[in-house]
GROMACS .gro file of C-alpha atoms in nm:
model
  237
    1UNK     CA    1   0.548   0.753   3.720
    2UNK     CA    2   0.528   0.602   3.387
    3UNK     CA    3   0.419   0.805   3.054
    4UNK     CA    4   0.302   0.593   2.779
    5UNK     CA    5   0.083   0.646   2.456
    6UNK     CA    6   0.004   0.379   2.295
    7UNK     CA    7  -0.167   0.484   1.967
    8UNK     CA    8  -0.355   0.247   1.704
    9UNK     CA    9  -0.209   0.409   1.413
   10UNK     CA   10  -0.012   0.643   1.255
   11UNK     CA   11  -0.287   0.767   1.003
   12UNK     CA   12  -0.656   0.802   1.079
   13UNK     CA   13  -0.922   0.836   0.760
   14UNK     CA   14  -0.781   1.038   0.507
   15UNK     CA   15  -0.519   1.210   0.711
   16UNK     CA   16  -0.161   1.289   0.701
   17UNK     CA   17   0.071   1.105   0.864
   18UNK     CA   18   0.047   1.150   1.275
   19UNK     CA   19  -0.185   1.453   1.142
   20UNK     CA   20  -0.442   1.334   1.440
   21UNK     CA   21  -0.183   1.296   1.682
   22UNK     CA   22  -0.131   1.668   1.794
   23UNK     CA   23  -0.273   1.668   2.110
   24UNK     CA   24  -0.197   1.331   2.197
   25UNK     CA   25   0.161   1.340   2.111
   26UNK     CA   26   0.113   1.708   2.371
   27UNK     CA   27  -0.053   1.495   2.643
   28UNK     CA   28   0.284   1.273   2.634
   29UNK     CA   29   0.570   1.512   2.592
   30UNK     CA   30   0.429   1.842   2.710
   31UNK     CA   31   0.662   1.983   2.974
   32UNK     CA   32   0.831   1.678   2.967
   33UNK     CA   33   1.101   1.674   2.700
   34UNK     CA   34   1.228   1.833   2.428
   35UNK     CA   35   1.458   1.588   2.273
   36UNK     CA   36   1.293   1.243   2.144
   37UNK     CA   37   1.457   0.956   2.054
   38UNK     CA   38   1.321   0.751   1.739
   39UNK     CA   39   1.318   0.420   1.706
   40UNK     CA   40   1.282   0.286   1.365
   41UNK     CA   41   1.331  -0.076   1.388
   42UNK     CA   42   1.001  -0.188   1.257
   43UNK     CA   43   1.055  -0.019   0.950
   44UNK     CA   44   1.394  -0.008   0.743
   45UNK     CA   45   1.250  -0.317   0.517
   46UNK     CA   46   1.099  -0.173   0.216
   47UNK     CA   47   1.219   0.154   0.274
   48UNK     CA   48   1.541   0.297   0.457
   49UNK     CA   49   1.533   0.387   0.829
   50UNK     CA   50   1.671   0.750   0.693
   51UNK     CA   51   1.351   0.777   0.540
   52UNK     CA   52   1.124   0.645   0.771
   53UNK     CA   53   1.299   0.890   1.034
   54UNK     CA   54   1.260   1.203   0.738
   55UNK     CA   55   0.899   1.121   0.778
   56UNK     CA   56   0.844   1.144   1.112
   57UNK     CA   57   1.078   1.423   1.191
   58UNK     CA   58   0.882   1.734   1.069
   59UNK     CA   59   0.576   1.593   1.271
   60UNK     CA   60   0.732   1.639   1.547
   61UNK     CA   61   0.954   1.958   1.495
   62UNK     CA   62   0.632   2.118   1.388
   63UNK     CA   63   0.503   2.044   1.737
   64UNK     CA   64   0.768   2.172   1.896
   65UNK     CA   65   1.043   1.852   1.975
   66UNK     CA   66   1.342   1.767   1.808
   67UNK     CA   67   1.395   1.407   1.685
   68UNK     CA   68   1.686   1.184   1.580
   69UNK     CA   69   1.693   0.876   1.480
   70UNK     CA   70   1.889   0.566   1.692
   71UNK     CA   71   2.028   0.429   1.424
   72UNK     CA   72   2.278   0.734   1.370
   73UNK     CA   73   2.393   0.607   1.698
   74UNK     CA   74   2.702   0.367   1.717
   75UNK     CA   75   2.606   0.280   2.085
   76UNK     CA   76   2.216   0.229   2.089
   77UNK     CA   77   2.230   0.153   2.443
   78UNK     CA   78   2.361   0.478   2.533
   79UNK     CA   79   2.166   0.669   2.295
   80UNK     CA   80   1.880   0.518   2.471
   81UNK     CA   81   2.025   0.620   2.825
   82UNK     CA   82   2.039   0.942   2.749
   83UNK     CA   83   1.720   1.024   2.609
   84UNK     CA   84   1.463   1.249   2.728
   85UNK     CA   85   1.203   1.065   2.544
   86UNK     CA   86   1.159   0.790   2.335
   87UNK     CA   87   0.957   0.699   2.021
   88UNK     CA   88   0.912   0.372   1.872
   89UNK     CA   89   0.714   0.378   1.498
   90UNK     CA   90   0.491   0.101   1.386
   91UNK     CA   91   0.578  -0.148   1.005
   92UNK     CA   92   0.639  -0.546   1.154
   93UNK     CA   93   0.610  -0.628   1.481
   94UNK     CA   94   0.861  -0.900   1.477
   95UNK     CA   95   1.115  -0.743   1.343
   96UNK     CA   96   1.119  -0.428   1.555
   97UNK     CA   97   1.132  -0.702   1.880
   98UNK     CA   98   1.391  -0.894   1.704
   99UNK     CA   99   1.664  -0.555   1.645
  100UNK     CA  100   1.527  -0.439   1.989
  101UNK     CA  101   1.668  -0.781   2.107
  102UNK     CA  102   1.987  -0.726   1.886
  103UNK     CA  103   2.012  -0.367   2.010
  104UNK     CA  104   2.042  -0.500   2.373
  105UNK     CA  105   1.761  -0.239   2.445
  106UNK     CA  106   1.446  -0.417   2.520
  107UNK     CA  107   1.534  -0.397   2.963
  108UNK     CA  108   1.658  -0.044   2.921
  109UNK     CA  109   1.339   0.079   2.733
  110UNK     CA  110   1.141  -0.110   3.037
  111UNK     CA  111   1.376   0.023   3.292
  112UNK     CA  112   1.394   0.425   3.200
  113UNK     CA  113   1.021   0.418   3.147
  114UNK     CA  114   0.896   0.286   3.429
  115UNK     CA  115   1.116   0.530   3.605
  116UNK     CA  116   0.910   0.781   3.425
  117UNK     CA  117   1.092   0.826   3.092
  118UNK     CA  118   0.799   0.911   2.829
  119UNK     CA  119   0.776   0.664   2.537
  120UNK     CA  120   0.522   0.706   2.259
  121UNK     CA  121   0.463   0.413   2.021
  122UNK     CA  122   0.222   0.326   1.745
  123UNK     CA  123   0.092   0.025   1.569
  124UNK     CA  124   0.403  -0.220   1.629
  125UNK     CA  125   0.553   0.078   1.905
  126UNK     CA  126   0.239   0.002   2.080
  127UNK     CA  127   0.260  -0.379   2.052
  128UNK     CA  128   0.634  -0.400   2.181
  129UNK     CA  129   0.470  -0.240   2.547
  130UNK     CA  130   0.286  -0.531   2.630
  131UNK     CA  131   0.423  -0.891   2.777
  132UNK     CA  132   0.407  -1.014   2.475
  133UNK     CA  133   0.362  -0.896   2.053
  134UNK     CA  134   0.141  -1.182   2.029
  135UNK     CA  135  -0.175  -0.976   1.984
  136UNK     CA  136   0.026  -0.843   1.666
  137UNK     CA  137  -0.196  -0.804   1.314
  138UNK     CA  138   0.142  -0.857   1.095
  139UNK     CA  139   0.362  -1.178   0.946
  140UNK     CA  140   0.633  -1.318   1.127
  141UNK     CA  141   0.892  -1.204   0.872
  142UNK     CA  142   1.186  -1.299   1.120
  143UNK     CA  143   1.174  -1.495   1.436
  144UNK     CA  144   1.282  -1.338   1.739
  145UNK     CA  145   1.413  -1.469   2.031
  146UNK     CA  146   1.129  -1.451   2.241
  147UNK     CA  147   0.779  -1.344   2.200
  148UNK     CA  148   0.822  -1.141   2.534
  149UNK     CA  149   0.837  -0.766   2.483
  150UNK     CA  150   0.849  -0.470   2.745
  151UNK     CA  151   0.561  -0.576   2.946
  152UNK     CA  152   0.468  -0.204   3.086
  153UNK     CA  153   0.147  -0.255   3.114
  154UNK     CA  154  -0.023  -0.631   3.211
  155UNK     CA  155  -0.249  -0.705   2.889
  156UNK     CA  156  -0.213  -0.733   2.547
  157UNK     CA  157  -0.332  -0.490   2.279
  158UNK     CA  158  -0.442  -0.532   1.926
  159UNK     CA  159  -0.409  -0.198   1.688
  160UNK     CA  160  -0.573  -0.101   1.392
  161UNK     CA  161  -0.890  -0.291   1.506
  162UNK     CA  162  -1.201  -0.312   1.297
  163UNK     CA  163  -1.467  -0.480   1.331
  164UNK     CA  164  -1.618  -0.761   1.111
  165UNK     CA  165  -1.533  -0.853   0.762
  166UNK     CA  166  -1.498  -0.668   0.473
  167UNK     CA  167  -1.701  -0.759   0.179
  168UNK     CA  168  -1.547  -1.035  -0.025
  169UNK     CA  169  -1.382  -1.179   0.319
  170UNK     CA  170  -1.384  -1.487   0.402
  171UNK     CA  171  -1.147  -1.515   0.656
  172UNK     CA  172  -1.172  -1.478   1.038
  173UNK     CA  173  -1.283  -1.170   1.160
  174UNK     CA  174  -1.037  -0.990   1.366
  175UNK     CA  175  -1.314  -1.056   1.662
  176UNK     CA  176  -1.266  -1.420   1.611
  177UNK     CA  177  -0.893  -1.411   1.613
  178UNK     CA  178  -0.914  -1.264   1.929
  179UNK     CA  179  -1.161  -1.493   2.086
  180UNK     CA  180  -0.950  -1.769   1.937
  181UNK     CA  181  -0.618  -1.621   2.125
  182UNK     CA  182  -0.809  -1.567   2.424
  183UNK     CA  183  -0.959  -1.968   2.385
  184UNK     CA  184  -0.584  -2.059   2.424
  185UNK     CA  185  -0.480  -1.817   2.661
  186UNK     CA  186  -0.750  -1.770   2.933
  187UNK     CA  187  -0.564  -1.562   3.179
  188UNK     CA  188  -0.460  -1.335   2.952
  189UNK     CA  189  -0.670  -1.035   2.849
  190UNK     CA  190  -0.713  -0.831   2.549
  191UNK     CA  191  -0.777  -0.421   2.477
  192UNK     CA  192  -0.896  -0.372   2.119
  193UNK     CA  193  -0.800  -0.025   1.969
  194UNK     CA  194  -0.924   0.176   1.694
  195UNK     CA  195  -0.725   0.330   1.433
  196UNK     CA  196  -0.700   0.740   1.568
  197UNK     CA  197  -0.798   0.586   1.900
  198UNK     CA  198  -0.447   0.569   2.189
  199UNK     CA  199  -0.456   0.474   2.532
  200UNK     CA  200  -0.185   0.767   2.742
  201UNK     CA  201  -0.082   0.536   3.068
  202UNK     CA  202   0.003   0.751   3.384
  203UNK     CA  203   0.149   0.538   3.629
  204UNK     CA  204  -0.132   0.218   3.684
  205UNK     CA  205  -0.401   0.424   3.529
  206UNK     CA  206  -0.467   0.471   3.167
  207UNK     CA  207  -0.714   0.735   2.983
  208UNK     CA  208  -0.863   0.671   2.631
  209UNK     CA  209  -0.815   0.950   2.381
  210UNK     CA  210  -0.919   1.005   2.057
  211UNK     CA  211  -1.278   0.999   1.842
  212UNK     CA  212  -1.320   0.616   1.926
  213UNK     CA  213  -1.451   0.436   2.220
  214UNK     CA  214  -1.153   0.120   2.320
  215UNK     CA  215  -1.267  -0.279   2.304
  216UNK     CA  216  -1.234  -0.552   2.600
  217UNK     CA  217  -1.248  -0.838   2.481
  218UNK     CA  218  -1.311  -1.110   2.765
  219UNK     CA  219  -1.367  -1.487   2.784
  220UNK     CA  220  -1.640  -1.676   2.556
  221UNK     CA  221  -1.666  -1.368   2.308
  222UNK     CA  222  -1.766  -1.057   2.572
  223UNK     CA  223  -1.680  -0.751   2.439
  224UNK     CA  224  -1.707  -0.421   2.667
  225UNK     CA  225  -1.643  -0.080   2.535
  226UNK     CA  226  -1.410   0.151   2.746
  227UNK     CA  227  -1.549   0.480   2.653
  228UNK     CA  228  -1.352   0.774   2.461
  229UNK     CA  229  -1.228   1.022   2.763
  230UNK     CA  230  -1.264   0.759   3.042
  231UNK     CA  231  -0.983   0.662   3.263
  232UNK     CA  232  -0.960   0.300   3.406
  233UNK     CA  233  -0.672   0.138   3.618
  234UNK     CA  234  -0.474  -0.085   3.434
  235UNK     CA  235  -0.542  -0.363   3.705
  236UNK     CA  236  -0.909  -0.348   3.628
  237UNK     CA  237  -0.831  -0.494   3.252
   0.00000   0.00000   0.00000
């Protein structure tokens, strides 16, 4: 059965990094694994993947798992074949897909997890699980291969929502981006989620945790809330 969390964000308010994420990260991994594989890729462009994995490390040996890195891994493939777990931080979307691609990981991930491997992502790790990262927030600094990502679950997700504009914006609001992706793509549908807020998949159901209530969004600018706590199937979406 698979065993996703897909969280907004790795910070939410004035918090320490993942400092929300205790029980969450628990709901994932509890009694499940010990050993967690990090995947770094969307980072390692203003700062090193040995830091990015120094500060995610502590977070999760102070909860009780042990983490390494993939990139300390000659064989990523392998590394990834052997893990009990796997999680996959947020920076740019497009380039974590891209060294995914590179890595020759991108079917394995899909393949271990949906035979019940655990994978935790947020931000970009929570982009890469649907079809596509086209519901991203960030620049295309490098052009992948293919939009196409893991495609556990069968919508698309936009993290770190918030709604409106902020003063001095005159942009698009991130509601109108997503009415204007959902004006192009009709069939497609799209789960808005709030910064602290994750959705924890179990098999074709999925439960929202955290403070926040997720978003729909639906055709001609609908938006229902999924309640904080609730459980839907991921069909129903």
């Amino acid at each position: 059965m698979k065993q996703i969390l897909m969280m907004s964000s790795s910070r939410k308010g004035n918090l320490g990094y993942l400092e929300h994420a205790d029980d969450q990260l628990h709901a994932l991994l509890k009694g499940r694994a010990k050993r967690v594989l990090f995947v770094p890729y969307a980072g390692g462009i203003t700062f090193s993947y040995d830091e990015y994995e120094s500060r995610v490390k502590p977070v999760f040996e102070r909860l009780g798992y042990e983490l390494e890195s993939i990139h300390h891994h000659k064989d990523p493939r392998a590394a990834v074949e052997q893990a009990e777990a796997v999680a996959v931080g947020g920076g740019n979307t497009f380039a974590l897909l891209d060294r995914m691609y590179n890595a020759g990981i991108v079917g394995l991930i899909r393949e271990r997890v949906n035979a019940g491997m655990p994978y935790v992502g947020w931000s970009a790790g929570s982009n890469v699980v649907c079809p596509t990262i086209r519901t991203t927030n960030d620049m295309p600094i490098v052009e992948p291969p293919t939009l196409k990502a893991l495609n556990l679950i069968p919508f698309q997700v936009n993290p770190h929502f918030i709604s409106g504009k902020p003063a001095g914006h005159n942009g698009e609001s991130r509601e109108e981006r997503l009415a204007e992706y959902l004006g192009i793509n009709p069939d497609e549908r799209v789960v808005g989620i709030p910064e602290g807020t994750a959705l924890h998949v179990q098999g074709e159901n999925a439960t929202v945790l955290g403070e926040f209530d997720a978003l729909y969004f639906k055709q001609g600018g609908a938006i229902d809330k999924i309640a904080t706590g609730s459980t839907f199937a991921l069909a129903s979406i």
